[in-house]
Short mmCIF file of C-alpha atoms and ligand atoms in Angstrom, two decimals:
data_model
loop_
_atom_site.label_atom_id
_atom_site.label_comp_id
_atom_site.label_asym_id
_atom_site.label_seq_id
_atom_site.Cartn_x
_atom_site.Cartn_y
_atom_site.Cartn_z
CA MET A 1 22.92 -18.93 -11.25
CA ARG A 2 23.04 -15.96 -8.89
CA SER A 3 25.27 -16.26 -5.84
CA THR A 4 24.02 -14.94 -2.56
CA SER A 5 27.05 -12.66 -2.03
CA GLN A 6 27.70 -11.33 -5.47
CA PRO A 7 24.65 -9.89 -7.20
CA VAL A 8 24.88 -10.41 -11.01
CA MET A 9 23.81 -7.97 -13.67
CA SER A 10 20.40 -8.78 -15.01
CA PRO A 11 19.45 -8.37 -18.62
CA LEU A 12 17.28 -5.51 -17.60
CA ALA A 13 20.24 -3.63 -16.18
CA SER A 14 22.05 -3.62 -19.51
CA SER A 15 18.99 -3.05 -21.61
CA SER A 16 17.50 -0.13 -19.69
CA ALA A 17 18.59 2.85 -17.64
CA TYR A 18 17.17 1.23 -14.56
CA ASP A 19 20.19 -0.51 -12.81
CA VAL A 20 18.46 -3.26 -10.96
CA ALA A 21 21.75 -4.90 -10.01
CA ALA A 22 22.78 -1.77 -8.17
CA VAL A 23 19.43 -1.74 -6.33
CA ARG A 24 19.75 -5.47 -5.42
CA ALA A 25 23.19 -4.87 -4.02
CA THR A 26 21.78 -2.47 -1.39
CA VAL A 27 19.20 -4.94 0.00
CA PRO A 28 21.06 -7.22 2.47
CA ALA A 29 18.04 -9.57 3.12
CA LEU A 30 18.08 -10.60 -0.57
CA HIS A 31 21.56 -12.11 -0.31
CA GLN A 32 20.85 -15.23 1.55
CA GLU A 33 19.96 -18.79 0.71
CA ILE A 34 16.54 -20.41 1.45
CA ALA A 35 16.36 -24.19 0.93
CA ASN A 36 19.99 -24.01 -0.37
CA ARG A 37 19.05 -21.65 -3.14
CA PRO A 38 19.49 -17.85 -3.52
CA LEU A 39 16.32 -16.27 -2.22
CA VAL A 40 13.83 -14.98 -4.77
CA TYR A 41 11.55 -12.56 -2.90
CA LEU A 42 8.18 -12.09 -4.57
CA ASP A 43 6.09 -11.22 -1.58
CA ASN A 44 6.36 -7.54 -1.96
CA ALA A 45 2.59 -6.78 -1.96
CA ALA A 46 2.54 -8.12 1.71
CA SER A 47 5.77 -6.34 2.74
CA THR A 48 8.92 -5.20 1.15
CA LEU A 49 12.57 -5.81 2.21
CA ARG A 50 14.59 -2.90 3.56
CA PRO A 51 17.41 -1.29 1.57
CA GLU A 52 20.65 -0.15 3.32
CA ARG A 53 19.59 3.42 2.96
CA VAL A 54 16.54 2.92 5.13
CA LEU A 55 18.44 0.67 7.58
CA GLU A 56 21.18 3.28 7.91
CA ALA A 57 18.81 6.19 8.41
CA VAL A 58 16.96 4.25 11.12
CA ASP A 59 20.22 3.13 12.78
CA HIS A 60 21.78 6.60 12.67
CA PHE A 61 18.57 8.24 14.07
CA GLU A 62 18.37 5.63 16.92
CA ARG A 63 22.06 5.90 17.83
CA HIS A 64 22.45 9.63 17.70
CA ASP A 65 19.22 11.66 17.45
CA TYR A 66 16.42 9.73 19.13
CA SER A 67 14.20 11.54 21.65
CA ASN A 68 10.57 12.27 21.94
CA VAL A 69 9.23 14.90 19.56
CA HIS A 70 7.48 18.30 19.75
CA ARG A 71 7.57 19.06 23.47
CA GLY A 72 11.23 19.06 24.28
CA ILE A 73 13.44 22.06 24.43
CA HIS A 74 16.70 20.07 24.64
CA GLU A 75 18.98 19.41 21.72
CA LEU A 76 18.07 15.72 21.15
CA SER A 77 14.31 16.47 21.21
CA GLN A 78 14.84 19.29 18.71
CA ARG A 79 16.89 16.98 16.42
CA ALA A 80 14.18 14.26 16.61
CA THR A 81 11.45 16.81 15.91
CA THR A 82 13.35 18.12 12.91
CA ALA A 83 13.93 14.60 11.49
CA PHE A 84 10.30 13.67 12.09
CA GLU A 85 8.91 16.82 10.42
CA ALA A 86 11.38 16.48 7.59
CA ALA A 87 9.97 13.03 6.94
CA ARG A 88 6.43 14.56 6.89
CA THR A 89 7.63 17.18 4.33
CA LYS A 90 9.25 14.45 2.09
CA VAL A 91 5.99 12.41 2.07
CA ALA A 92 3.90 15.48 1.40
CA SER A 93 6.04 16.42 -1.58
CA HIS A 94 6.15 12.82 -2.84
CA LEU A 95 2.30 12.65 -2.75
CA GLY A 96 1.78 16.16 -4.21
CA ALA A 97 0.08 17.37 -1.02
CA SER A 98 -0.51 21.12 -0.98
CA ARG A 99 1.08 21.36 2.50
CA PRO A 100 2.83 19.16 5.05
CA GLU A 101 0.06 19.47 7.51
CA GLU A 102 -2.16 17.37 5.26
CA VAL A 103 0.02 14.40 6.03
CA ILE A 104 -1.01 12.57 9.22
CA PHE A 105 1.29 9.88 10.53
CA VAL A 106 -0.51 6.67 11.45
CA ARG A 107 0.41 3.04 11.83
CA GLY A 108 -0.50 2.17 8.32
CA THR A 109 -3.32 2.05 5.68
CA THR A 110 -5.63 0.13 8.01
CA GLU A 111 -5.39 2.79 10.66
CA ALA A 112 -5.67 5.66 8.16
CA ILE A 113 -9.01 4.35 6.76
CA ASN A 114 -10.32 3.67 10.26
CA LEU A 115 -9.42 7.27 11.09
CA VAL A 116 -11.47 8.57 8.15
CA ALA A 117 -14.43 6.22 8.88
CA GLN A 118 -14.45 7.17 12.60
CA THR A 119 -14.13 10.92 12.11
CA TYR A 120 -15.35 12.06 8.75
CA GLY A 121 -17.70 9.09 8.37
CA ARG A 122 -19.12 9.31 11.92
CA SER A 123 -19.80 13.01 11.46
CA GLN A 124 -21.16 12.88 7.96
CA VAL A 125 -22.87 9.51 7.44
CA SER A 126 -26.42 9.16 8.94
CA GLU A 127 -29.25 6.64 8.85
CA GLY A 128 -30.32 5.79 5.30
CA ASP A 129 -27.08 7.03 3.76
CA VAL A 130 -24.87 4.86 1.59
CA VAL A 131 -21.15 4.12 1.50
CA LEU A 132 -19.94 2.51 -1.71
CA VAL A 133 -16.97 0.21 -1.60
CA SER A 134 -15.47 -1.54 -4.59
CA GLU A 135 -15.73 -5.38 -4.85
CA MET A 136 -11.94 -5.59 -5.09
CA GLU A 137 -11.10 -3.86 -1.71
CA HIS A 138 -8.80 -5.20 0.84
CA HIS A 139 -10.75 -5.92 4.03
CA SER A 140 -9.15 -2.72 5.53
CA ASN A 141 -11.09 -0.54 3.05
CA MET A 142 -14.29 -2.45 3.60
CA VAL A 143 -14.79 -3.59 7.22
CA PRO A 144 -14.23 0.05 8.72
CA TRP A 145 -17.03 1.18 6.44
CA GLN A 146 -19.27 -1.78 7.39
CA LEU A 147 -18.70 -1.00 11.08
CA LEU A 148 -19.64 2.63 10.51
CA CYS A 149 -22.73 1.70 8.54
CA LEU A 150 -23.79 -0.76 11.24
CA GLU A 151 -23.45 1.94 13.92
CA LYS A 152 -25.30 4.56 11.78
CA GLY A 153 -28.05 2.47 10.16
CA ALA A 154 -26.47 3.26 6.80
CA GLN A 155 -25.81 0.87 3.90
CA CYS A 156 -22.39 -0.34 2.68
CA LEU A 157 -22.85 -1.41 -0.95
CA PRO A 158 -20.36 -2.98 -3.41
CA ILE A 159 -19.37 -1.44 -6.72
CA PRO A 160 -18.97 -4.58 -8.91
CA MET A 161 -16.15 -5.54 -11.12
CA CYS A 162 -15.99 -7.52 -14.34
CA ASP A 163 -14.31 -10.80 -14.86
CA ARG A 164 -11.11 -9.13 -15.96
CA GLY A 165 -10.96 -7.42 -12.58
CA GLU A 166 -11.85 -4.03 -13.78
CA LEU A 167 -14.34 -1.80 -11.89
CA ARG A 168 -17.69 -1.47 -13.54
CA LEU A 169 -17.89 2.34 -13.90
CA ASP A 170 -21.35 1.97 -15.43
CA GLU A 171 -22.46 0.36 -12.15
CA LEU A 172 -20.82 3.27 -10.28
CA ASP A 173 -22.89 5.68 -12.29
CA ARG A 174 -26.03 3.72 -11.52
CA LEU A 175 -25.25 3.55 -7.76
CA LEU A 176 -24.26 7.15 -7.30
CA ASP A 177 -27.04 9.28 -6.05
CA SER A 178 -27.60 11.86 -3.21
CA SER A 179 -27.70 9.16 -0.55
CA VAL A 180 -24.03 8.24 -1.22
CA LYS A 181 -21.70 10.05 1.21
CA VAL A 182 -18.46 8.12 0.77
CA VAL A 183 -16.93 6.08 -1.98
CA ALA A 184 -13.94 3.91 -1.03
CA VAL A 185 -11.75 2.50 -3.73
CA THR A 186 -8.32 1.04 -3.95
CA HIS A 187 -5.71 2.62 -6.24
CA VAL A 188 -4.25 -0.73 -7.06
CA SER A 189 -5.74 -4.00 -6.11
CA ASN A 190 -3.48 -6.22 -3.93
CA ALA A 191 -5.34 -9.31 -5.12
CA LEU A 192 -5.51 -8.68 -8.90
CA GLY A 193 -3.04 -5.88 -9.68
CA THR A 194 -5.76 -3.71 -11.29
CA ILE A 195 -4.94 -0.04 -11.45
CA ASN A 196 -8.21 1.87 -11.00
CA PRO A 197 -8.90 5.09 -12.83
CA ILE A 198 -8.99 7.26 -9.80
CA ARG A 199 -9.32 10.61 -11.50
CA GLU A 200 -12.31 9.47 -13.57
CA ILE A 201 -13.90 7.98 -10.40
CA ALA A 202 -13.25 11.12 -8.44
CA ALA A 203 -15.07 13.30 -11.05
CA LYS A 204 -18.07 11.06 -10.77
CA VAL A 205 -18.02 10.92 -6.95
CA HIS A 206 -17.69 14.71 -6.61
CA GLU A 207 -20.53 15.28 -9.07
CA ALA A 208 -22.74 13.22 -6.82
CA GLY A 209 -21.55 15.30 -3.81
CA ALA A 210 -19.63 12.51 -2.01
CA VAL A 211 -16.03 12.11 -1.03
CA LEU A 212 -13.51 9.68 -2.42
CA VAL A 213 -11.23 7.67 -0.10
CA VAL A 214 -8.40 5.90 -1.88
CA ASP A 215 -6.47 2.91 -0.42
CA GLY A 216 -3.00 3.67 -1.70
CA ALA A 217 -1.22 0.77 -0.02
CA GLN A 218 -0.28 -0.70 -3.42
CA GLY A 219 -0.38 2.57 -5.28
CA VAL A 220 2.63 4.31 -3.71
CA PRO A 221 5.08 1.39 -4.22
CA HIS A 222 4.31 0.95 -7.91
CA LEU A 223 3.13 4.36 -9.33
CA ARG A 224 3.78 8.03 -9.29
CA VAL A 225 1.05 9.35 -6.99
CA ASP A 226 -0.15 12.92 -7.16
CA VAL A 227 -3.18 13.46 -5.04
CA ALA A 228 -3.84 16.81 -6.69
CA GLU A 229 -3.88 15.21 -10.07
CA LEU A 230 -5.97 12.17 -8.80
CA ASP A 231 -8.37 14.67 -7.27
CA CYS A 232 -9.28 12.35 -4.41
CA ASP A 233 -10.19 13.53 -0.93
CA PHE A 234 -8.26 11.07 1.22
CA TYR A 235 -5.25 8.79 0.37
CA ALA A 236 -3.97 6.10 2.71
CA MET A 237 -0.60 4.33 2.53
CA SER A 238 1.69 2.01 4.55
CA GLY A 239 5.42 2.41 5.01
CA HIS A 240 6.32 -1.30 4.98
CA LYS A 241 4.96 -1.72 1.46
CA VAL A 242 7.40 0.92 0.20
CA TYR A 243 10.67 -0.21 1.70
CA ALA A 244 10.20 1.60 5.08
CA PRO A 245 9.74 -0.05 8.43
CA SER A 246 6.43 -1.51 9.52
CA GLY A 247 4.26 0.34 12.04
CA VAL A 248 4.23 3.67 10.20
CA GLY A 249 2.00 4.89 7.47
CA VAL A 250 0.24 8.02 6.28
CA LEU A 251 -3.22 9.46 5.87
CA TRP A 252 -3.24 12.32 3.38
CA GLY A 253 -6.43 14.42 3.44
CA ARG A 254 -7.60 17.69 1.91
CA HIS A 255 -6.77 20.40 4.37
CA GLU A 256 -10.33 21.76 4.52
CA LEU A 257 -11.79 18.29 5.22
CA LEU A 258 -9.20 17.33 7.87
CA ASP A 259 -9.61 20.71 9.47
CA SER A 260 -13.38 20.33 9.80
CA MET A 261 -13.24 16.76 11.09
CA PRO A 262 -13.58 15.90 14.74
CA PRO A 263 -10.54 14.29 16.38
CA TRP A 264 -10.34 10.55 16.77
CA HIS A 265 -7.93 9.33 19.52
CA GLY A 266 -7.66 11.54 22.50
CA GLY A 267 -4.39 12.13 24.44
CA GLY A 268 -1.13 14.13 24.51
CA ASN A 269 -0.15 16.26 21.47
CA MET A 270 -3.63 16.42 20.04
CA ILE A 271 -4.71 19.15 22.44
CA ARG A 272 -3.92 22.85 22.75
CA SER A 273 -5.26 23.16 26.35
CA VAL A 274 -7.05 20.79 28.71
CA SER A 275 -9.15 21.50 31.72
CA PHE A 276 -12.20 19.76 33.28
CA GLU A 277 -14.31 22.58 31.96
CA GLN A 278 -12.98 22.66 28.46
CA THR A 279 -10.47 21.01 26.17
CA ASP A 280 -9.20 22.70 23.04
CA PHE A 281 -7.81 20.62 20.22
CA ASN A 282 -4.53 21.21 18.45
CA GLU A 283 -4.17 22.31 14.83
CA LEU A 284 -3.32 19.93 11.92
CA PRO A 285 -1.60 17.56 11.68
CA HIS A 286 -1.30 17.19 15.56
CA LYS A 287 -5.05 17.01 16.08
CA PHE A 288 -4.86 13.48 14.61
CA GLU A 289 -1.59 12.34 16.19
CA ALA A 290 -2.42 11.64 19.86
CA GLY A 291 0.35 10.23 21.97
CA THR A 292 4.01 9.47 21.07
CA PRO A 293 4.16 8.59 17.31
CA ASN A 294 6.35 6.00 15.58
CA ILE A 295 9.18 8.50 15.38
CA THR A 296 11.89 6.22 14.05
CA GLY A 297 9.45 4.59 11.66
CA ALA A 298 8.66 8.06 10.23
CA VAL A 299 12.36 8.75 9.73
CA GLY A 300 12.70 5.35 8.01
CA LEU A 301 9.80 6.23 5.76
CA GLY A 302 11.43 9.59 4.81
CA ALA A 303 14.59 7.66 3.74
CA ALA A 304 12.50 5.20 1.76
CA ILE A 305 10.68 8.03 0.03
CA ASP A 306 14.05 9.65 -0.83
CA LEU A 307 15.11 6.26 -2.38
CA VAL A 308 11.93 5.93 -4.45
CA ASP A 309 12.24 9.55 -5.56
CA ASP A 310 15.92 9.00 -6.65
CA LEU A 311 15.06 5.84 -8.55
CA GLY A 312 12.06 7.64 -10.10
CA PRO A 313 8.49 6.26 -9.77
CA GLU A 314 8.19 6.16 -13.61
CA ASN A 315 11.42 4.19 -13.88
CA ILE A 316 10.24 1.77 -11.12
CA ALA A 317 6.92 1.35 -12.85
CA ARG A 318 8.57 0.64 -16.22
CA HIS A 319 10.97 -1.83 -14.66
CA GLU A 320 8.23 -3.70 -12.67
CA ALA A 321 6.04 -3.83 -15.80
CA GLN A 322 8.77 -5.73 -17.60
CA CYS A 323 8.88 -8.26 -14.77
CA LEU A 324 5.11 -8.53 -14.75
CA GLN A 325 4.88 -9.00 -18.47
CA ALA A 326 7.64 -11.68 -18.50
CA ALA A 327 6.08 -13.50 -15.54
CA THR A 328 2.59 -13.41 -17.13
CA GLU A 329 3.92 -14.81 -20.41
CA GLY A 330 6.05 -17.45 -18.59
CA LEU A 331 3.20 -18.71 -16.32
CA LEU A 332 0.68 -18.75 -19.18
CA GLU A 333 2.89 -21.19 -21.06
CA ILE A 334 2.49 -23.79 -18.29
CA GLU A 335 -0.56 -25.97 -18.77
CA GLY A 336 -3.20 -25.66 -16.06
CA VAL A 337 -2.05 -22.27 -14.83
CA ARG A 338 -4.72 -19.55 -14.80
CA ILE A 339 -4.11 -15.86 -13.94
CA LEU A 340 -6.76 -13.99 -12.02
CA GLY A 341 -6.87 -10.30 -12.92
CA THR A 342 -6.36 -9.50 -16.47
CA ALA A 343 -7.19 -5.75 -16.42
CA SER A 344 -5.76 -3.63 -19.22
CA SER A 345 -3.98 -1.45 -16.63
CA LYS A 346 -2.10 -3.53 -14.07
CA ALA A 347 0.74 -3.06 -11.53
CA SER A 348 3.15 -5.78 -10.70
CA VAL A 349 0.87 -8.04 -8.75
CA LEU A 350 0.29 -11.46 -10.29
CA SER A 351 -2.39 -13.80 -8.80
CA PHE A 352 -2.57 -17.29 -10.19
CA VAL A 353 -4.00 -20.74 -9.60
CA VAL A 354 -2.58 -24.06 -10.70
CA ASP A 355 -5.40 -26.43 -11.59
CA GLY A 356 -5.84 -29.21 -9.01
CA VAL A 357 -3.26 -27.84 -6.62
CA HIS A 358 -4.19 -25.92 -3.52
CA PRO A 359 -2.50 -22.50 -3.50
CA HIS A 360 -0.94 -23.19 -0.11
CA ASP A 361 0.71 -26.25 -1.59
CA VAL A 362 1.97 -24.11 -4.51
CA GLY A 363 3.37 -21.67 -1.90
CA ALA A 364 4.97 -24.43 0.10
CA LEU A 365 6.59 -26.02 -2.87
CA LEU A 366 7.82 -22.70 -4.21
CA ASP A 367 9.37 -22.04 -0.79
CA ARG A 368 11.28 -25.29 -1.12
CA ASP A 369 12.70 -23.82 -4.28
CA GLY A 370 13.68 -20.59 -2.48
CA VAL A 371 10.91 -18.61 -4.13
CA ALA A 372 8.81 -16.58 -1.64
CA VAL A 373 5.20 -15.88 -2.76
CA ARG A 374 2.01 -15.42 -0.80
CA ALA A 375 -0.83 -17.91 -0.76
CA GLY A 376 -4.22 -17.06 0.63
CA HIS A 377 -7.20 -14.74 0.10
CA HIS A 378 -5.03 -11.68 0.43
CA CYS A 379 -7.53 -10.11 2.77
CA ALA A 380 -9.84 -9.65 -0.18
CA GLN A 381 -12.38 -12.41 0.26
CA PRO A 382 -15.03 -10.84 -2.00
CA VAL A 383 -12.46 -11.02 -4.87
CA MET A 384 -12.05 -14.70 -4.19
CA GLN A 385 -15.80 -15.15 -4.06
CA HIS A 386 -16.17 -13.34 -7.44
CA PHE A 387 -13.75 -15.83 -9.07
CA GLY A 388 -15.10 -18.85 -7.21
CA VAL A 389 -11.74 -19.78 -5.54
CA PRO A 390 -10.83 -19.95 -1.78
CA SER A 391 -7.42 -18.40 -2.43
CA THR A 392 -4.70 -17.75 -4.93
CA SER A 393 -0.90 -17.81 -5.08
CA ARG A 394 0.43 -14.28 -5.64
CA ALA A 395 3.80 -13.10 -6.92
CA SER A 396 4.44 -9.38 -6.63
CA PHE A 397 7.43 -7.51 -7.86
CA GLY A 398 9.39 -4.62 -6.34
CA ILE A 399 12.36 -2.41 -7.12
CA TYR A 400 14.93 -5.23 -6.72
CA ASN A 401 13.31 -8.05 -8.68
CA ASP A 402 14.69 -8.92 -12.07
CA LEU A 403 14.19 -11.30 -14.98
CA GLU A 404 16.27 -13.94 -13.24
CA ASP A 405 13.63 -13.93 -10.40
CA VAL A 406 10.95 -14.30 -13.04
CA GLU A 407 12.74 -17.31 -14.56
CA ARG A 408 13.10 -18.85 -11.10
CA LEU A 409 9.46 -18.34 -10.44
CA VAL A 410 8.34 -19.87 -13.70
CA ALA A 411 10.67 -22.81 -13.37
CA ALA A 412 9.42 -23.52 -9.80
CA VAL A 413 5.68 -23.37 -10.81
CA ARG A 414 6.54 -25.73 -13.68
CA ARG A 415 7.96 -28.20 -11.16
CA VAL A 416 4.82 -27.78 -9.00
CA GLN A 417 2.68 -28.71 -12.01
CA GLU A 418 4.93 -31.66 -12.83
CA PHE A 419 4.88 -32.81 -9.17
CA PHE A 420 1.06 -32.97 -9.13
CA GLY A 421 0.46 -33.63 -12.83
N1 PMP B 1 -4.94 -2.20 1.38
C1 PMP B 1 -4.24 -2.92 0.44
C2 PMP B 1 -4.54 -2.79 -1.01
C3 PMP B 1 -3.24 -3.71 1.00
O1 PMP B 1 -2.52 -4.48 0.14
C4 PMP B 1 -2.94 -3.82 2.41
C5 PMP B 1 -1.86 -4.75 2.89
N2 PMP B 1 -1.90 -6.06 2.42
C6 PMP B 1 -3.74 -2.99 3.21
C7 PMP B 1 -4.61 -2.23 2.67
C8 PMP B 1 -3.48 -3.01 4.68
O2 PMP B 1 -2.23 -2.44 4.96
P1 PMP B 1 -1.64 -2.42 6.42
O3 PMP B 1 -1.69 -3.84 6.89
O4 PMP B 1 -0.25 -1.99 6.25
O5 PMP B 1 -2.47 -1.50 7.26
#
């Protein structure tokens, strides 16, 4: 059994180039006991734990370089501005943006999507228009569009999925016509793990003359993301899902779209000049960054992106796929366990139900075994409605999970089944 202070080598570490033991050793929160057992953290789709590299970057910045950004001429303000803008450049390069100004710092995915809905959406969607949203969306890529449609007298319609949790592209074809102005789709479903074929969807959406907004909250942590290759128009992400602090995230948008959009929040930094007669707005990205941003959060995000780049998104995806496969096989061997989301292309998010046991009881019993999973509707109630369940238990894997974590999960679920069976 793993001790809390001395991370052991996992079978994965010896059988592949990905050194999961080395990654585990750099995440302090992993090395503790919960319920007298070494913690197994499988709630990464909700939020990830922070590696030393991120903690150190944040700590160093706060201790030595912190000040407000952009408007100061003194040394500390210049250092803070340099660090903040360096983080923007790192994110831009990681996402394949054509320039750093396409990266807008926001609080997270939710704020990024609200920004698009309230600026692009408000200026482009009119009465009688349609916004298409997939059936597997997180509420944060659904409710902002419903609010917009309510305000404009437009319709927000679902793109259905099949029972494997794959989007019905034939239905998308049927729904796409000239009334559709925006299509909003997640890159990876947080409730089912489905990886959507964004490039294929983008081609259809553009042919219909609409724009494609991608929720990348679960895309960036698990996949290599290249917005140019995906050919989407907007891409939203959250720092805390990718090993950075919470309260910081990014909206990437095509330069020409962002440039033509009206501003959203008004205040300092987003203006060039202000008078009672006329106010001129700042250029990108500042036009969308009113007020003091989460400076330290952005620096932490830059460090997290460095880490992911060093590990290699392809290596991470391969490693997590091994965990997903082992967990899927292990859980399916237990009588009465059903997995929701069996798409042919999946990231490491595993939703399951145990017959006759409420998912919250599953979560609570797993916690007593030191295994942290999430139980609930995962802010994707239409997904739950599709499968006729109120909620599921969800195990999600990150860079530091290994096959020993999978074994602990499977053993703990087996005990749940025995307890109730
Ligand atoms: N979309 C997806 C797919 C998510 O998993 C989440 C977080 N659970 C969000 C959006 C919302 O992210 P945040 O709370 O960081 O804004």
